[in-house]
Short mmCIF file of C-alpha atoms and ligand atoms in Angstrom, two decimals:
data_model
loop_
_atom_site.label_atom_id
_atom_site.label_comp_id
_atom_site.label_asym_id
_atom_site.label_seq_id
_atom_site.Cartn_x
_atom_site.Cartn_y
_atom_site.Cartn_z
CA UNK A 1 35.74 4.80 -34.18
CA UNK A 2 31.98 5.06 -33.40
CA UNK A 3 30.24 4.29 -29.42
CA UNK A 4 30.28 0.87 -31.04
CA UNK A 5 34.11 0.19 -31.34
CA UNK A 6 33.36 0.21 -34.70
CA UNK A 7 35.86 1.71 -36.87
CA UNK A 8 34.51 4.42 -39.13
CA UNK A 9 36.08 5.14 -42.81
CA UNK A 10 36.56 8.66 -43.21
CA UNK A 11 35.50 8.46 -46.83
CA UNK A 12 33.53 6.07 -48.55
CA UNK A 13 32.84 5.77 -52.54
CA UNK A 14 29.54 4.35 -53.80
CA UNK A 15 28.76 3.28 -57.36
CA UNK A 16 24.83 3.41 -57.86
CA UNK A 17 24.54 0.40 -59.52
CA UNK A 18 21.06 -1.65 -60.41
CA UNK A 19 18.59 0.95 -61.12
CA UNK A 20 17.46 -0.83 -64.36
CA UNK A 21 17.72 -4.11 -63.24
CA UNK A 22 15.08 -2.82 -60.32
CA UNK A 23 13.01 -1.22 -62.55
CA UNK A 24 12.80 -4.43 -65.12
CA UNK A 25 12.03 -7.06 -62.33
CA UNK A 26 8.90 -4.67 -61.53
CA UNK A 27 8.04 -4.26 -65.31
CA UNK A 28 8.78 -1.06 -65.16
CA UNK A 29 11.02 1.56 -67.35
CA UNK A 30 14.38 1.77 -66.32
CA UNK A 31 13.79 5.55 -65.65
CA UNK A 32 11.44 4.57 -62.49
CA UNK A 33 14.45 2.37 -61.15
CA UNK A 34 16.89 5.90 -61.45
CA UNK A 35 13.79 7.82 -59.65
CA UNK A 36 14.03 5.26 -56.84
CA UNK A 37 17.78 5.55 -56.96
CA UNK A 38 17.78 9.23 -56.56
CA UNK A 39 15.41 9.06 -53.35
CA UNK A 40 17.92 6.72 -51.91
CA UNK A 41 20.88 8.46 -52.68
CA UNK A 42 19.58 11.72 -50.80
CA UNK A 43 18.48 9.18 -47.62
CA UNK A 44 22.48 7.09 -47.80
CA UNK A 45 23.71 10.78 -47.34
CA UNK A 46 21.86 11.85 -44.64
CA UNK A 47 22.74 8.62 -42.94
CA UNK A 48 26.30 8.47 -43.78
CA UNK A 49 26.66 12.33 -42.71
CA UNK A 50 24.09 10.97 -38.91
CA UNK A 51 26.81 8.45 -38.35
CA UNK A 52 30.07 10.45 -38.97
CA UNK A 53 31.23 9.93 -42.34
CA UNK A 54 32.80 12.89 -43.23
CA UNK A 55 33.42 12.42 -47.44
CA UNK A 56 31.23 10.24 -49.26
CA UNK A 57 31.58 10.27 -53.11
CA UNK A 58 28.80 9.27 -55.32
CA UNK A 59 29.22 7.91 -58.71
CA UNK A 60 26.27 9.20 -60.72
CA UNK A 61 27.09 9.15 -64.22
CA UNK A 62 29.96 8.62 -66.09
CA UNK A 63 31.13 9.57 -69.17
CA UNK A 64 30.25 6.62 -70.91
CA UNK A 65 26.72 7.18 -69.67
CA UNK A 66 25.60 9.21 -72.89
CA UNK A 67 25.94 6.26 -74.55
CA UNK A 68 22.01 5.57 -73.17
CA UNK A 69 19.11 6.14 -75.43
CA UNK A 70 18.47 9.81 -75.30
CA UNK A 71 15.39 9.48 -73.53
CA UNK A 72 17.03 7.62 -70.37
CA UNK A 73 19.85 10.27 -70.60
CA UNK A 74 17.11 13.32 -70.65
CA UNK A 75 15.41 11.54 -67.67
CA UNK A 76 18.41 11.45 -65.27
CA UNK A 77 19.65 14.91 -66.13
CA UNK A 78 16.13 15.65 -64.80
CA UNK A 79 16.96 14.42 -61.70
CA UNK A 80 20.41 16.21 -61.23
CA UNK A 81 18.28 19.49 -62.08
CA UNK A 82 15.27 18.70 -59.83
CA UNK A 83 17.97 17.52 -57.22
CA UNK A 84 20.12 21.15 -57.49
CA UNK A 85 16.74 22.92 -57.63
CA UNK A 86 15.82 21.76 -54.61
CA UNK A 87 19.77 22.45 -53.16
CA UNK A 88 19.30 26.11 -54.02
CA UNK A 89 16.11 26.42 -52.64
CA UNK A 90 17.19 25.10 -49.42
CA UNK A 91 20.16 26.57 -49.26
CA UNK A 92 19.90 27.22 -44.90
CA UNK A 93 18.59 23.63 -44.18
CA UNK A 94 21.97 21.75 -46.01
CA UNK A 95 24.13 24.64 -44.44
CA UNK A 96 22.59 23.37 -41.04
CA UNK A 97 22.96 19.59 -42.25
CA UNK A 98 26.78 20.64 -42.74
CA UNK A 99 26.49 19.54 -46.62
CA UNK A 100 29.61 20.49 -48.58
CA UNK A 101 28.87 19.55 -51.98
CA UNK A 102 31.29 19.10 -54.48
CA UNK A 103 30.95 17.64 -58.34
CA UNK A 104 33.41 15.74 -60.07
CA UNK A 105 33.83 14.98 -63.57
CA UNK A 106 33.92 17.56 -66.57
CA UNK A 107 31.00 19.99 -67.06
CA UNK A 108 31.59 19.86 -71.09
CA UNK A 109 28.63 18.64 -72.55
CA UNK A 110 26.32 19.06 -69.48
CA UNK A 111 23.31 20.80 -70.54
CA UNK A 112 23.88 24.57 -69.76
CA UNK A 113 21.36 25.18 -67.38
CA UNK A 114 22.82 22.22 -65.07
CA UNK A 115 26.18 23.14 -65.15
CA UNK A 116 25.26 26.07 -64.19
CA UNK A 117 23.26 25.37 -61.10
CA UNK A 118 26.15 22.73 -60.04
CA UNK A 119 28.11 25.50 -59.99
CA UNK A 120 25.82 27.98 -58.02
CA UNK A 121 25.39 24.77 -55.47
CA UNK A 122 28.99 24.29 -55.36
CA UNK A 123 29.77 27.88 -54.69
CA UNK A 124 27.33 28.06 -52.38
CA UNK A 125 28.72 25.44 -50.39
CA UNK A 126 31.42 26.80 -47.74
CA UNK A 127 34.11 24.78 -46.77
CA UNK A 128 32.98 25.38 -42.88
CA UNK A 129 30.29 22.32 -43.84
CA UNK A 130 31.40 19.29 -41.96
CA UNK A 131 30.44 16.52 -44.60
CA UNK A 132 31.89 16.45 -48.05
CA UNK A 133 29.79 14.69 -50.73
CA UNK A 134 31.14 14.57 -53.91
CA UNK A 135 28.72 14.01 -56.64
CA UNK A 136 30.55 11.76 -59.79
CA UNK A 137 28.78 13.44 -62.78
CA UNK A 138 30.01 12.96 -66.28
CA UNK A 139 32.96 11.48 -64.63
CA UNK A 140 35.74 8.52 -65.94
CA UNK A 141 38.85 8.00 -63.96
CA UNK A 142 41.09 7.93 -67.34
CA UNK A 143 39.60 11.43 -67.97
CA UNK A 144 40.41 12.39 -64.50
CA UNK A 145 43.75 11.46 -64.90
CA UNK A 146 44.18 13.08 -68.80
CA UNK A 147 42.90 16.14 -66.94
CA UNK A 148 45.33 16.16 -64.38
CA UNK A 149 48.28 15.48 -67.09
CA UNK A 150 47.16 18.19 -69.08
CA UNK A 151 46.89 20.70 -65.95
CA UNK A 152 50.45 19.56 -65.13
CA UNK A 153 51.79 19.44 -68.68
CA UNK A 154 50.60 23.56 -68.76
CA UNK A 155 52.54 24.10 -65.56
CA UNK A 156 55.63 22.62 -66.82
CA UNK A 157 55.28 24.68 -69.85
CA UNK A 158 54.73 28.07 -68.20
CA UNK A 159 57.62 27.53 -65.81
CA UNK A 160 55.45 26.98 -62.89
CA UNK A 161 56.62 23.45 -61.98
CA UNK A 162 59.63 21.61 -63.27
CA UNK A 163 59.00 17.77 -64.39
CA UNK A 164 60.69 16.45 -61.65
CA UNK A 165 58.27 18.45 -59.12
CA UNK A 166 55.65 15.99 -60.41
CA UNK A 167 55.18 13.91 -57.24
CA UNK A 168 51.87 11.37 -56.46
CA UNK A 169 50.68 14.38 -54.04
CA UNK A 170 51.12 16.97 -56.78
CA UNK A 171 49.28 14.87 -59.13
CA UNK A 172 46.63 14.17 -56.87
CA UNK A 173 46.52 18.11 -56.21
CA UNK A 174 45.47 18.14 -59.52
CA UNK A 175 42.61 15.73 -59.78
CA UNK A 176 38.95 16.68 -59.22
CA UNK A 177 39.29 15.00 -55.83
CA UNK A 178 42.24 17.36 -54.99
CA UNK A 179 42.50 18.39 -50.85
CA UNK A 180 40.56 15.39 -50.20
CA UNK A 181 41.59 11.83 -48.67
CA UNK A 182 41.17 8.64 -50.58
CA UNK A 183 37.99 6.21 -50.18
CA UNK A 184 39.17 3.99 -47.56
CA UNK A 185 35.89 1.80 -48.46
CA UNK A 186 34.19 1.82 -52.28
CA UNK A 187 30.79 0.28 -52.22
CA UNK A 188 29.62 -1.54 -55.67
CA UNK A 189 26.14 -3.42 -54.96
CA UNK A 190 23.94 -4.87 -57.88
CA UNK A 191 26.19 -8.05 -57.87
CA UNK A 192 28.65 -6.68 -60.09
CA UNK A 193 32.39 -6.12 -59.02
CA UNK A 194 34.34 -4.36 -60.63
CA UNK A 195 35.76 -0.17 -60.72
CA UNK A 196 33.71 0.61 -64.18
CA UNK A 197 36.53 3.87 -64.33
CA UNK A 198 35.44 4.84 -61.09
CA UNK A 199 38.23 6.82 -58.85
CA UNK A 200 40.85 4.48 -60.46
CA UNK A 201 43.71 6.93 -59.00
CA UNK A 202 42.21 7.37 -55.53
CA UNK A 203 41.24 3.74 -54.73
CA UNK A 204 44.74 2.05 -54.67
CA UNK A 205 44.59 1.35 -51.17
CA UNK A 206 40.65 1.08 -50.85
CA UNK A 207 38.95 -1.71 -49.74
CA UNK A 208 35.89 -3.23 -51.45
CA UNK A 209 32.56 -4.37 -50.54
CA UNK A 210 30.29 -5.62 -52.92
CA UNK A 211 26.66 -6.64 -52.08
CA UNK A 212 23.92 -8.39 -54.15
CA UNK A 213 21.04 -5.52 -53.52
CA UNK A 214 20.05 -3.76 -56.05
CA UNK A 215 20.75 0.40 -55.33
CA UNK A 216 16.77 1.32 -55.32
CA UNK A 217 16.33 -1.80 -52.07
CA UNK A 218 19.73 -0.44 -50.55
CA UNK A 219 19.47 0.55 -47.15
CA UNK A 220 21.17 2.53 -43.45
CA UNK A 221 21.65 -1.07 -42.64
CA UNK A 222 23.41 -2.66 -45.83
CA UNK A 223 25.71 0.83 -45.59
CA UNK A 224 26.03 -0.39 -41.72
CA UNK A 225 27.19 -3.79 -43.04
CA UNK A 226 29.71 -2.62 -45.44
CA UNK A 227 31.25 -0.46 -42.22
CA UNK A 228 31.28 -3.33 -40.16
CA UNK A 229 33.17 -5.36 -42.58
CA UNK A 230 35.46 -2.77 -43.21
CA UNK A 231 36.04 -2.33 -39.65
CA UNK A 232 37.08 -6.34 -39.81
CA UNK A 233 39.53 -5.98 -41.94
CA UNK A 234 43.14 -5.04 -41.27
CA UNK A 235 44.80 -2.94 -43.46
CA UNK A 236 47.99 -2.37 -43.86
CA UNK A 237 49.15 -0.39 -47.01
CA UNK A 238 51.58 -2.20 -48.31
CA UNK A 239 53.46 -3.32 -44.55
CA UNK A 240 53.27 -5.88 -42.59
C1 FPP B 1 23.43 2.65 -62.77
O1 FPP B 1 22.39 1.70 -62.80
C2 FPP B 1 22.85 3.96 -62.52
C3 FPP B 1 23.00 5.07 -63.31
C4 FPP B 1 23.78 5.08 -64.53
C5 FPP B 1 22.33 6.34 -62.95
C6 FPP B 1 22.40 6.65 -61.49
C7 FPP B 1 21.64 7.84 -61.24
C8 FPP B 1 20.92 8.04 -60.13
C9 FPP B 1 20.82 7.10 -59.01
C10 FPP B 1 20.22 9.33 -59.99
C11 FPP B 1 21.18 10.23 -59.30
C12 FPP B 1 20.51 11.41 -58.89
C13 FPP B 1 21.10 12.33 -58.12
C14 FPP B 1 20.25 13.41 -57.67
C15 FPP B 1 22.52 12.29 -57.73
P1 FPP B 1 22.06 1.00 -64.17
O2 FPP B 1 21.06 1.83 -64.90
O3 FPP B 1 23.32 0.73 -64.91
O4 FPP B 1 21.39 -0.31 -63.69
P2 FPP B 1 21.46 -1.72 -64.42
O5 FPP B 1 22.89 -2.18 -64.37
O6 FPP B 1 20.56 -2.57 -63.59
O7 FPP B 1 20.95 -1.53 -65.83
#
């Protein structure tokens, strides 16, 4: 709950949608529209992490994402790099904003030199840091979940678990999300509503808010809007 009554999720899950629809409108390439979307992901954070959010999950780019022309592709990876250049750099400034980042999705394929820095960012991150964003990068839920099988499948097979171990807590200690709660609230704005693969494990009891702006034009008070309504609704997991 915030001073406002307002009931705060504990983790909320946003799909940057509408970059190249942004971009078009202005008759520009759909490259500028994922520049734009990069500058606002770095302000939703700091807001979300101002207000009290403590986990915040960011889908970036997903697996079918390389399906792009190359030269899109090329131009967002240079925005993870520029974006984990600057992370290293200032290294005391996001251990004083209380940034614990955290990248899911599978680093095969990555160019080297990224997956490399994620990983010297995500090292670097201690897990003293107060807000937890998790990065979606080269990410599908199925794959998630053919990960988690496979981890499982190897620990039955070495002995180390027996098949009936296998519970939905043990399975989602084995996802890229593992240790962390579920989104209580996924965000999807662009006018578009649906998961696209997106935490399709994790979001069972999630709710959803869906918004007609475009990522680039999103802003602290569309992110208050989608709190509010969440803090509207009553869940109830399944009860009465
Ligand atoms: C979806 O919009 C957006 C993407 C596939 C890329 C999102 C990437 C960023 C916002 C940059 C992230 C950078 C960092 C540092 C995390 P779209 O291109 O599908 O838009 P459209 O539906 O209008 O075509």
């Amino acid at each position: 709950m915030d001073k406002n009554g307002v009931l705060l999720p504990e983790h909320i899950a946003i799909i940057m949608d509408g970059n190249g629809r942004w971009a078009k409108k202005r008759g520009l390439d759909r490259t500028e529209g994922h520049k734009v979307g990069a500058e606002v992901f770095r302000k939703i954070c700091q807001y979300g992490s101002d207000i009290g959010i403590k986990y915040m999950t960011f889908y970036a780019f997903s697996t079918e994402n390389w399906k792009r022309s190359a030269f899109e592709v090329g131009k967002i990876m240079d925005l993870f790099r520029k974006y984990l250049e600057e992370m290293e750099e200032r290294e005391q400034e996001n251990e004083e904003a209380g940034y614990n980042i955290h990248f899911i999705g599978s680093r095969e394929g990555m160019p080297p030199d990224i997956a490399e820095l994620m990983d010297v960012v995500e090292a670097r991150s201690g897990e003293k840091n107060k807000v937890h964003i998790n990065i979606a990068v080269n990410y599908g839920g199925r794959d998630e979940i053919i990960h988690a099988a496979r981890q499982l499948a190897e620990k039955v097979r070495t002995g180390e678990l027996s098949a009936e171990d296998i519970t939905e807590d043990v399975f989602s200690g084995n996802l890229y999300t593992a240790g962390q709660p579920d989104p209580d609230l996924i965000i999807r704005p662009s006018g578009e509503e649906r998961l696209s693969n997106f935490l399709i494990w994790q979001s069972a009891y999630a709710e959803f808010y869906f918004s007609d702006v475009l990522w680039p034009d999103f802003t602290k008070e569309d992110l208050d809007k989608a709190i509010e309504e969440y803090s509207r609704r009553n869940r109830r997991f399944g009860g009465v």
